[in-house]
CSV table of C-alpha atoms and ligand atoms in Angstrom, one decimal:
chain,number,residue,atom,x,y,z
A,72,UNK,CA,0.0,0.0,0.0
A,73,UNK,CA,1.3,3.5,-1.2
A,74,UNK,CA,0.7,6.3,0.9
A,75,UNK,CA,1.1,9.9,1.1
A,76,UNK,CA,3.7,11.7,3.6
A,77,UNK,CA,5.1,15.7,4.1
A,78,UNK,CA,8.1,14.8,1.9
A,79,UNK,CA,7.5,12.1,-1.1
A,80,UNK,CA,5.0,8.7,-1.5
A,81,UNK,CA,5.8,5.7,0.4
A,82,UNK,CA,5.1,2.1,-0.3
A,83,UNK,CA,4.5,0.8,3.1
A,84,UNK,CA,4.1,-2.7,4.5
A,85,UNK,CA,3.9,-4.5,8.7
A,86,UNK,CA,7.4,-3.2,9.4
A,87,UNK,CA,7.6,-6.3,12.0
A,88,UNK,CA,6.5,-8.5,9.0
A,89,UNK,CA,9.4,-9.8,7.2
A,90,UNK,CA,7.7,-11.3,4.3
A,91,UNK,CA,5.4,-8.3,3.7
A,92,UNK,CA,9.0,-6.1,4.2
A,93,UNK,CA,10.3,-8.6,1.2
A,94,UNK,CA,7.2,-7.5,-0.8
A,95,UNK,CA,8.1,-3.6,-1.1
A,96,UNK,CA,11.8,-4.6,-2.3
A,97,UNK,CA,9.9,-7.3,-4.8
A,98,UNK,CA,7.7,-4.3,-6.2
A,99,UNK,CA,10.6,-1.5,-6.3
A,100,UNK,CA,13.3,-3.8,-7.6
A,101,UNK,CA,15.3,-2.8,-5.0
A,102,UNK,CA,18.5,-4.4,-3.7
A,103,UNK,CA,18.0,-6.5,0.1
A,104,UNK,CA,21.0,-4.7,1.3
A,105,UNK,CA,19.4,-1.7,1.4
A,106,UNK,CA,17.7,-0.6,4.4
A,107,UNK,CA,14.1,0.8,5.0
A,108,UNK,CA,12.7,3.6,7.2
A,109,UNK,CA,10.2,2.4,9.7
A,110,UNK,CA,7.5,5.2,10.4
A,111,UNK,CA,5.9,5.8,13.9
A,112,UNK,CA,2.5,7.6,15.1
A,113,UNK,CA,5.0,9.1,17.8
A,114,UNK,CA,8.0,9.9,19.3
A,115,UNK,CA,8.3,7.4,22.3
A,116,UNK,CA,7.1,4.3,19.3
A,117,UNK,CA,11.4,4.5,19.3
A,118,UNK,CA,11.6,2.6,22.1
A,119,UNK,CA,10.1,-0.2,20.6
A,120,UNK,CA,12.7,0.0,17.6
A,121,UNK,CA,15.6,1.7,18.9
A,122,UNK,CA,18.0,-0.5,21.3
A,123,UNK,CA,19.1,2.9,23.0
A,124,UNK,CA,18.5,6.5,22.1
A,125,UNK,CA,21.1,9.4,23.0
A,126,UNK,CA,20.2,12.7,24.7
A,127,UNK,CA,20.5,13.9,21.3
A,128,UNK,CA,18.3,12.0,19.5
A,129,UNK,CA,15.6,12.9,22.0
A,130,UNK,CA,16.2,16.6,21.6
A,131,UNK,CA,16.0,16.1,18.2
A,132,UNK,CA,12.7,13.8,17.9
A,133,UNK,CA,10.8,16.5,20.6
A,134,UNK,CA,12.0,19.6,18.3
A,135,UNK,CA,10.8,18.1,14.7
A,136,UNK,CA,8.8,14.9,15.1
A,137,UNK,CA,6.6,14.6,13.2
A,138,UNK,CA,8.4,16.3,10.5
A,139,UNK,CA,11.2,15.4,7.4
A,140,UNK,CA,13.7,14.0,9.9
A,141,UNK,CA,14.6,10.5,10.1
A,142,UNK,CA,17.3,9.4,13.0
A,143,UNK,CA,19.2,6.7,13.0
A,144,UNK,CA,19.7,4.3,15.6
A,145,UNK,CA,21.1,1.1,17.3
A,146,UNK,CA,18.3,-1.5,16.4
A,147,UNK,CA,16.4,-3.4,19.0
A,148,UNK,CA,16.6,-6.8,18.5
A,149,UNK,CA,13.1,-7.1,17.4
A,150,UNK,CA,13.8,-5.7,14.1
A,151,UNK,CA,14.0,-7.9,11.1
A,152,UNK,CA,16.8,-7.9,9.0
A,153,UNK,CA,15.0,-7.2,5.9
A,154,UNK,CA,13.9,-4.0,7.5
A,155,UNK,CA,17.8,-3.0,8.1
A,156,UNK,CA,19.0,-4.9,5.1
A,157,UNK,CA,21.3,-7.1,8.0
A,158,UNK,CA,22.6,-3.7,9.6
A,159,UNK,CA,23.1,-3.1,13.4
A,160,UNK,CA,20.9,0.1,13.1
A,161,UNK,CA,17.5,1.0,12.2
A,162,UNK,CA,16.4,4.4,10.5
A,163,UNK,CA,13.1,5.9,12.2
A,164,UNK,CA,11.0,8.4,11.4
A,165,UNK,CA,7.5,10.3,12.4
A,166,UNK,CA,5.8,11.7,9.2
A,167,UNK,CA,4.1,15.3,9.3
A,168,UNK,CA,1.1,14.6,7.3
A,169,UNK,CA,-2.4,14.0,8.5
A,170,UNK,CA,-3.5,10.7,6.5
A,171,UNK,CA,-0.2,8.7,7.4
A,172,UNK,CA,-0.3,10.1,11.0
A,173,UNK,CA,-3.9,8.5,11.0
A,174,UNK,CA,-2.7,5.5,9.1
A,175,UNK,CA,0.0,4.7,11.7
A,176,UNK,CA,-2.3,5.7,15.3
A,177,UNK,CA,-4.6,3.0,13.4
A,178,UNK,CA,-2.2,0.5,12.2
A,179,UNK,CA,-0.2,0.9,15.9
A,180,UNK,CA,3.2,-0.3,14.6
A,181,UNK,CA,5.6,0.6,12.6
A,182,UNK,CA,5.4,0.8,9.0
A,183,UNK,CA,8.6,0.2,6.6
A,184,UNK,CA,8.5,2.6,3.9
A,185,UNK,CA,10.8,3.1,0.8
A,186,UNK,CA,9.7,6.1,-1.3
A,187,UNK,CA,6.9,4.4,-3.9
A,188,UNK,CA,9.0,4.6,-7.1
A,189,UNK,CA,11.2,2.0,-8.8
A,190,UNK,CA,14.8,1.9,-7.5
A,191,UNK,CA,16.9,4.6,-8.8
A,192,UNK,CA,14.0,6.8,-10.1
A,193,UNK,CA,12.4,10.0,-8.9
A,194,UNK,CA,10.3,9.9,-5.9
A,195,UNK,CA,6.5,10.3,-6.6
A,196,UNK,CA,4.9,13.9,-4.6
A,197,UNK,CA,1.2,13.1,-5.6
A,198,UNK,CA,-1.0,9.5,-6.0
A,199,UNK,CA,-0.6,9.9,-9.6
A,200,UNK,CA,3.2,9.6,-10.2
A,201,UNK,CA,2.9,6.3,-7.7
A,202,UNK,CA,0.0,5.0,-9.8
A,203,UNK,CA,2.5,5.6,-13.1
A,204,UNK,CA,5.9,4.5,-11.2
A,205,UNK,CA,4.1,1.1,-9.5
A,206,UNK,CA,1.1,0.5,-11.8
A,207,UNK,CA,-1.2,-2.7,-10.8
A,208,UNK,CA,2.0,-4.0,-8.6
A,209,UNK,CA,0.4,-1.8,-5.8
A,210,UNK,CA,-2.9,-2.4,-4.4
A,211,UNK,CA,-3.8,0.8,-2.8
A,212,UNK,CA,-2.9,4.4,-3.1
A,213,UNK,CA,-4.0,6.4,-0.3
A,214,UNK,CA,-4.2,10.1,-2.1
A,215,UNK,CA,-3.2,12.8,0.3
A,216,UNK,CA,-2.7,15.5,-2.8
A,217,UNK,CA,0.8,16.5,-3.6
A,218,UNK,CA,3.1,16.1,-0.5
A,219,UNK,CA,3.7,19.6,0.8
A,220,UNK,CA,7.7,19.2,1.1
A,221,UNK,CA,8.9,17.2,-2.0
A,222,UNK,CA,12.0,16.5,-1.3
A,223,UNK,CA,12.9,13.0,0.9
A,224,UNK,CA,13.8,13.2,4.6
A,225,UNK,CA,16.9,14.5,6.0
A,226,UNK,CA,19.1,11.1,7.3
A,227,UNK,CA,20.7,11.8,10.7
A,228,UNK,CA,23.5,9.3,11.9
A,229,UNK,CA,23.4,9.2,16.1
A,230,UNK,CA,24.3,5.8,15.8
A,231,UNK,CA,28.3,6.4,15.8
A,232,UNK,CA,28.3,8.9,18.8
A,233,UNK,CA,28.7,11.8,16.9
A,234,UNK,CA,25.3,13.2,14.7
A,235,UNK,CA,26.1,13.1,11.4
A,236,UNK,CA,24.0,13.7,8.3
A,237,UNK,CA,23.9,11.5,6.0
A,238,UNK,CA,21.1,13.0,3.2
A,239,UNK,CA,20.2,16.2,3.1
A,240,UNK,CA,16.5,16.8,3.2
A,241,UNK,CA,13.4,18.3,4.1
A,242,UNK,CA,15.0,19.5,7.3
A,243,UNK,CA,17.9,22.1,7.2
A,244,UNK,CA,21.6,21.4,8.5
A,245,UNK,CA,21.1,24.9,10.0
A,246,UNK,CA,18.0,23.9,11.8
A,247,UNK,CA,19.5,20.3,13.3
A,248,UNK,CA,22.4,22.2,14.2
A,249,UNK,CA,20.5,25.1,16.5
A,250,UNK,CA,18.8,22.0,18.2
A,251,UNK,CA,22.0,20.0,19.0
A,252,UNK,CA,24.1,23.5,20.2
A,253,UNK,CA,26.6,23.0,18.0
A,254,UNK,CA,27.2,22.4,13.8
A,255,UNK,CA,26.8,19.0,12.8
A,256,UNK,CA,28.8,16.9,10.4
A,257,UNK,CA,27.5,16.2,6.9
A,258,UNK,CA,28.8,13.2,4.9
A,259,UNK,CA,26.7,13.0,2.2
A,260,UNK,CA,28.0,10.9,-1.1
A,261,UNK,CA,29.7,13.2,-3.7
A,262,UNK,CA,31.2,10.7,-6.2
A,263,UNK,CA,30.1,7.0,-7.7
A,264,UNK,CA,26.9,5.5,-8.7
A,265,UNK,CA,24.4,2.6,-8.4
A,266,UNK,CA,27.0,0.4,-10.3
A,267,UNK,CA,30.2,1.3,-9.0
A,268,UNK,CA,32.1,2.6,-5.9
A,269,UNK,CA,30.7,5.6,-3.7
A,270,UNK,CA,32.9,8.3,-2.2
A,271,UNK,CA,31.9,9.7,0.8
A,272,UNK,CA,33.2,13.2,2.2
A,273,UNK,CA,32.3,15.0,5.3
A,274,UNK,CA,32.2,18.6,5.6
A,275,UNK,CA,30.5,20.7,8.3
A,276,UNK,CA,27.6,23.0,7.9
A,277,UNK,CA,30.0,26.0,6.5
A,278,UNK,CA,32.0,23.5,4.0
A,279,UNK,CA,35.0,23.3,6.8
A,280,UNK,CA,36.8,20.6,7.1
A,281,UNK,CA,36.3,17.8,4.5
A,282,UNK,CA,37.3,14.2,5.3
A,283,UNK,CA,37.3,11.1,3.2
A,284,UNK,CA,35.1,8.4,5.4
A,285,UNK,CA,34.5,4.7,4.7
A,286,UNK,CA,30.7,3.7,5.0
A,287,UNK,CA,28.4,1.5,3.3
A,288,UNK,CA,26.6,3.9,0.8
A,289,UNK,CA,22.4,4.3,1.5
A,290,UNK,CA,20.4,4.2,-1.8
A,291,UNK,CA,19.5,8.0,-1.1
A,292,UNK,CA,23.1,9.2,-1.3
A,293,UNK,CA,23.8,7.0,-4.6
A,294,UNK,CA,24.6,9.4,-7.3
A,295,UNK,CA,22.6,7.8,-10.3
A,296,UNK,CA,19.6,8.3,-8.3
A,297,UNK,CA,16.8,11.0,-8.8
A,298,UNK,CA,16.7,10.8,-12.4
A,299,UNK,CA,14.6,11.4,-15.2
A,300,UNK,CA,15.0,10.3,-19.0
A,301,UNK,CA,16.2,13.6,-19.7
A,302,UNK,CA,19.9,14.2,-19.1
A,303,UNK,CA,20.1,16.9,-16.3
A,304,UNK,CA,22.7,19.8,-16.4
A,305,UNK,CA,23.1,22.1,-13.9
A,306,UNK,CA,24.7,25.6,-14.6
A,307,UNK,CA,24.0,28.9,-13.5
A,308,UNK,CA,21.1,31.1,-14.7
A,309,UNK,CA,23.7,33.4,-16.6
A,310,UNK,CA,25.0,30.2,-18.7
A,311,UNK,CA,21.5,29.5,-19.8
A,312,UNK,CA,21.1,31.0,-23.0
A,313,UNK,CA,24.5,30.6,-24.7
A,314,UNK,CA,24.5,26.6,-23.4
A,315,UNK,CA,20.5,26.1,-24.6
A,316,UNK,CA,21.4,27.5,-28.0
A,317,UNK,CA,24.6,25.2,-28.4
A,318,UNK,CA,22.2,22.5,-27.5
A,319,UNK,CA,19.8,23.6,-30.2
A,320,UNK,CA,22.2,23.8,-32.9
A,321,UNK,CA,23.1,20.4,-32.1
A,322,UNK,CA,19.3,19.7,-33.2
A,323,UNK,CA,18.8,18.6,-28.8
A,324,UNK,CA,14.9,19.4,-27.7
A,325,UNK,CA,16.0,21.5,-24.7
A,326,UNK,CA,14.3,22.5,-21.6
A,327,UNK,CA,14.7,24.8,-18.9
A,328,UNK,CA,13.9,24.6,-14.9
A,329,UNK,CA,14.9,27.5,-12.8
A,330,UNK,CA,14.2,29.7,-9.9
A,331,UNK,CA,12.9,32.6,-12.2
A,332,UNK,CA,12.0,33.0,-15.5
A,333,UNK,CA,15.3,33.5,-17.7
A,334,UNK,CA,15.2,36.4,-20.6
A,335,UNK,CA,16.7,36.2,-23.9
A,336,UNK,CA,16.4,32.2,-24.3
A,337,UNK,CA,16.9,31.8,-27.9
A,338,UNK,CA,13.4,30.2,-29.7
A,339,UNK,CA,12.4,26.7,-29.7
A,340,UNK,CA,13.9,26.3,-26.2
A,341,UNK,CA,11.3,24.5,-23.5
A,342,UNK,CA,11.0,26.6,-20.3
A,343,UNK,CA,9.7,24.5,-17.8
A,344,UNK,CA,7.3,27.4,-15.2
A,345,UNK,CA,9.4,28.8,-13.2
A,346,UNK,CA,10.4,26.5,-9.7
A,347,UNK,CA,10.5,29.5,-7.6
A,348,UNK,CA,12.2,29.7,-4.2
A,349,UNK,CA,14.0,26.9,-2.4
A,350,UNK,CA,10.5,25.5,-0.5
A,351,UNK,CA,8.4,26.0,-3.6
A,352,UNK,CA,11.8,24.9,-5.6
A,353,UNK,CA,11.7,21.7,-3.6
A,354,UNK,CA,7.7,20.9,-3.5
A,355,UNK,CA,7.8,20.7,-7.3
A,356,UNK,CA,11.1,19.9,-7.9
A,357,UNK,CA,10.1,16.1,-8.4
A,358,UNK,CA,7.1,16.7,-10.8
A,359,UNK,CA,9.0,19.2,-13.1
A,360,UNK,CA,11.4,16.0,-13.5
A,361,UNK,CA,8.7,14.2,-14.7
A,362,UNK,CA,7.5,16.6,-16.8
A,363,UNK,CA,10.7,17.1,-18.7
A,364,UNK,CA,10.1,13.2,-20.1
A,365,UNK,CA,6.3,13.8,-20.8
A,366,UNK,CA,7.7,16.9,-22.7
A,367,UNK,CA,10.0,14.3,-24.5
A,368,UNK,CA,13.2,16.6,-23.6
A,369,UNK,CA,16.8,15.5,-24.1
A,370,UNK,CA,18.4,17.7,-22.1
A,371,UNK,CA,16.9,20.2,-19.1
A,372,UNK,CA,19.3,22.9,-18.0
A,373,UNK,CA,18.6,23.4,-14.6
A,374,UNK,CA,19.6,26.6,-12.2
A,375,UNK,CA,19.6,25.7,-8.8
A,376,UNK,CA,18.3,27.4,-5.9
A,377,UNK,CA,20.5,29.4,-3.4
A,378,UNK,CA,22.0,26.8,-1.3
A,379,UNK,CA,20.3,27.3,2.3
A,380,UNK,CA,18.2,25.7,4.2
A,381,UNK,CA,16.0,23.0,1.8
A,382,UNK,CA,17.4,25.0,-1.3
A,383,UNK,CA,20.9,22.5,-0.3
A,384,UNK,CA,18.8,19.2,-0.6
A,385,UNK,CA,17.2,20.7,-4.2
A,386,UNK,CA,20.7,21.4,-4.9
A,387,UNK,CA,21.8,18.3,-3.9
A,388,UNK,CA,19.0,16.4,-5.9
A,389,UNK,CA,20.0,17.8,-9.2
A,390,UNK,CA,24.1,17.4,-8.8
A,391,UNK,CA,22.4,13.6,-8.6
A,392,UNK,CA,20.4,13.5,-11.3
A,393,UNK,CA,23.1,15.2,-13.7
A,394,UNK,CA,25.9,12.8,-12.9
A,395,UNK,CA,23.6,9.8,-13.7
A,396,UNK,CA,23.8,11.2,-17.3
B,458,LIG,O1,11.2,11.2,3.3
B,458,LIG,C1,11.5,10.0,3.3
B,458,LIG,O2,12.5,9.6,4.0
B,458,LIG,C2,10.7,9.0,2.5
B,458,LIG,C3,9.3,8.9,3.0
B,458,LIG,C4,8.5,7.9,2.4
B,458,LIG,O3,9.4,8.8,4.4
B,458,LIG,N1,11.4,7.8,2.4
B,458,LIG,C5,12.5,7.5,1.7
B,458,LIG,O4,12.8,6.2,1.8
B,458,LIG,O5,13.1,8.4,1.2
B,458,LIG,P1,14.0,5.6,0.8
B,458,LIG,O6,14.0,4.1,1.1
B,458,LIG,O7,13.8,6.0,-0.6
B,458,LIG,O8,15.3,6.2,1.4
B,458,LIG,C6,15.6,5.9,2.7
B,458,LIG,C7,17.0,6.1,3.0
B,458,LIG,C8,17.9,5.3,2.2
B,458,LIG,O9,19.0,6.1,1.7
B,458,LIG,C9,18.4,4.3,3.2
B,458,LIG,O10,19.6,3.7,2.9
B,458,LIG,C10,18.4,5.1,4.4
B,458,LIG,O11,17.3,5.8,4.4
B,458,LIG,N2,18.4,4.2,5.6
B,458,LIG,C11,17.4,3.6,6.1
B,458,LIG,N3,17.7,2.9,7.2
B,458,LIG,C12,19.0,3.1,7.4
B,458,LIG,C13,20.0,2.6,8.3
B,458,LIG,N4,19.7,1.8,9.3
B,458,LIG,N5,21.3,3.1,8.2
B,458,LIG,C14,21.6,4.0,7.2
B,458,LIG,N6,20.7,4.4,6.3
B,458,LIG,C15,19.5,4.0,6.3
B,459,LIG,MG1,13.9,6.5,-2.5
């Protein structure tokens, strides 16, 4: 069953069911190694799921729960493995949105839930992307209209001692870091793809000191994912025009997404409406996607958004979809 949260679709199933678990990786084609998010009514569900949980990932749950923030934790030994994919932690989450808060105070446990797309393609933000992505393979959609975030969850590490973020999301860097009292560490992948190795490099919250860090990659922080048929290129708004009609000559069917309309686009390019700042950036940033394949485009130029707050996960989810070119 599909269903609607604050930051993408989810295809849910009895997180405490292994077989039902092994369904949503059937449907998604996704590998076993890779772990789910299990999704509570509330807060103190952790304790069910967590084996321990740090003063900081207290603070953390009290000051955004329910909200795009997913914490990662030392499992309890109740978890299945196909819910980890085998790993000693277990990534938990509380969803702001009113039909999947219902769902889960109903359902009363925990519900595993990938984002309701194939592996390695972009994440649906209404009913009818899941309905196109999944087809008949899912039995129920629950339609909550398009998910007023759009972009996935921010992944925080508290598993290792130090917080560390591991995908940038819904939830700013800034934001986590007010919370905890001091800047956290991102390590977010910046090289590789679904086939091959994955780099990871930490920075913190001001780009200071980078570090090359060994870790299994999560699916989120692959580089090949989040992409459409389209090959995706990201440039600044000023390098728009000259690159679109380069593009052109080469007889490409070019598109456009940007923060703002661009002048002087030379004719026959395919401006997308404008994406508008970071939050509205990010709540269509997954539809425009798909639109640049219904509009049959070879290549969308894409201008990012300044880089704060959600505007670095937007950002972040192009860099991705341009290097799976
Ligand atoms: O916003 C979201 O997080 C959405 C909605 C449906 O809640 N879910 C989502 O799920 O994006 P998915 O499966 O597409 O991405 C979950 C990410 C993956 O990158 C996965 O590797 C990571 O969370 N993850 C889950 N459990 C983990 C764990 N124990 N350790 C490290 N990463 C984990
Ligand atoms: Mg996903």
């Amino acid at each position: 069953m599909a269903f609607p949260t604050e930051t993408v679709y989810g295809l849910g199933a009895d997180a405490a069911n292994p077989a039902a678990v092994a369904r949503i990786f059937a449907v998604k084609g996704r590998p076993r190694s890779h772990p789910v998010i299990v999704h509570l009514a509330e807060a103190t569900a952790i304790k069910g799921w967590a084996a321990e949980v740090p003063a900081d990932g207290w603070a953390l749950a009290e000051a955004f729960w329910p909200g795009p923030l997913t914490l990662i934790l030392p499992r309890a030994d109740r978890v299945p493995d196909a819910v980890t994919g085998g790993a000693g932690t277990v990534g938990l989450r509380v969803p702001a949105q009113p039909l999947a808060l219902e769902l889960l105070e109903a359902f009363g446990g925990g519900v595993a839930a990938p984002s309701a797309n194939r592996f390695g393609r972009v994440s649906p933000t209404t009913a009818a992307h899941v309905r196109a992505d999944l087809g008949a393979d899912v039995d129920l959609v629950l339609d909550g209209g398009p998910c007023a975030v759009g972009v996935e969850s921010t992944i925080v590490d508290l598993s290792r001692g130090v917080p560390r973020v591991l995908r940038l999301g819904g939830l700013s860097v800034d934001a986590l870091s007010e919370v905890l009292g001091h800047p956290i560490d991102v390590r977010v992948a910046t090289g590789g793809n679904a086939l091959g190795g994955t780099a990871l490099t930490g920075s913190g919250p001001a780009g200071s000191g980078r570090d090359a860090a060994v870790a299994t990659p999560a699916p989120g922080t692959l580089l090949s994912h989040y992409a459409p048929e389209a090959r995706v290129e990201v440039l600044a708004a000023g390098a728009v025009a000259g690159r679109a009609a380069t593009l052109l000559g080469e007889g490409r069917r070019v598109g456009i997404l940007a923060p703002r309309r661009i002048e002087g686009l030379p004719t026959g390019v395919d401006a997308l409406p404008p994406a508008g700042g970071a939050a509205a950036y990010a709540k269509c940033l997954y539809q425009r996607l798909r639109e640049a394949d219904r509009r049959g485009l070879d290549v969308l130029l894409a201008v990012p958004p300044p880089e704060t707050g959600i505007g670095a996960a937007v950002a972040d989810r192009l860099r991705r979809a341009a290097a799976a070119a």
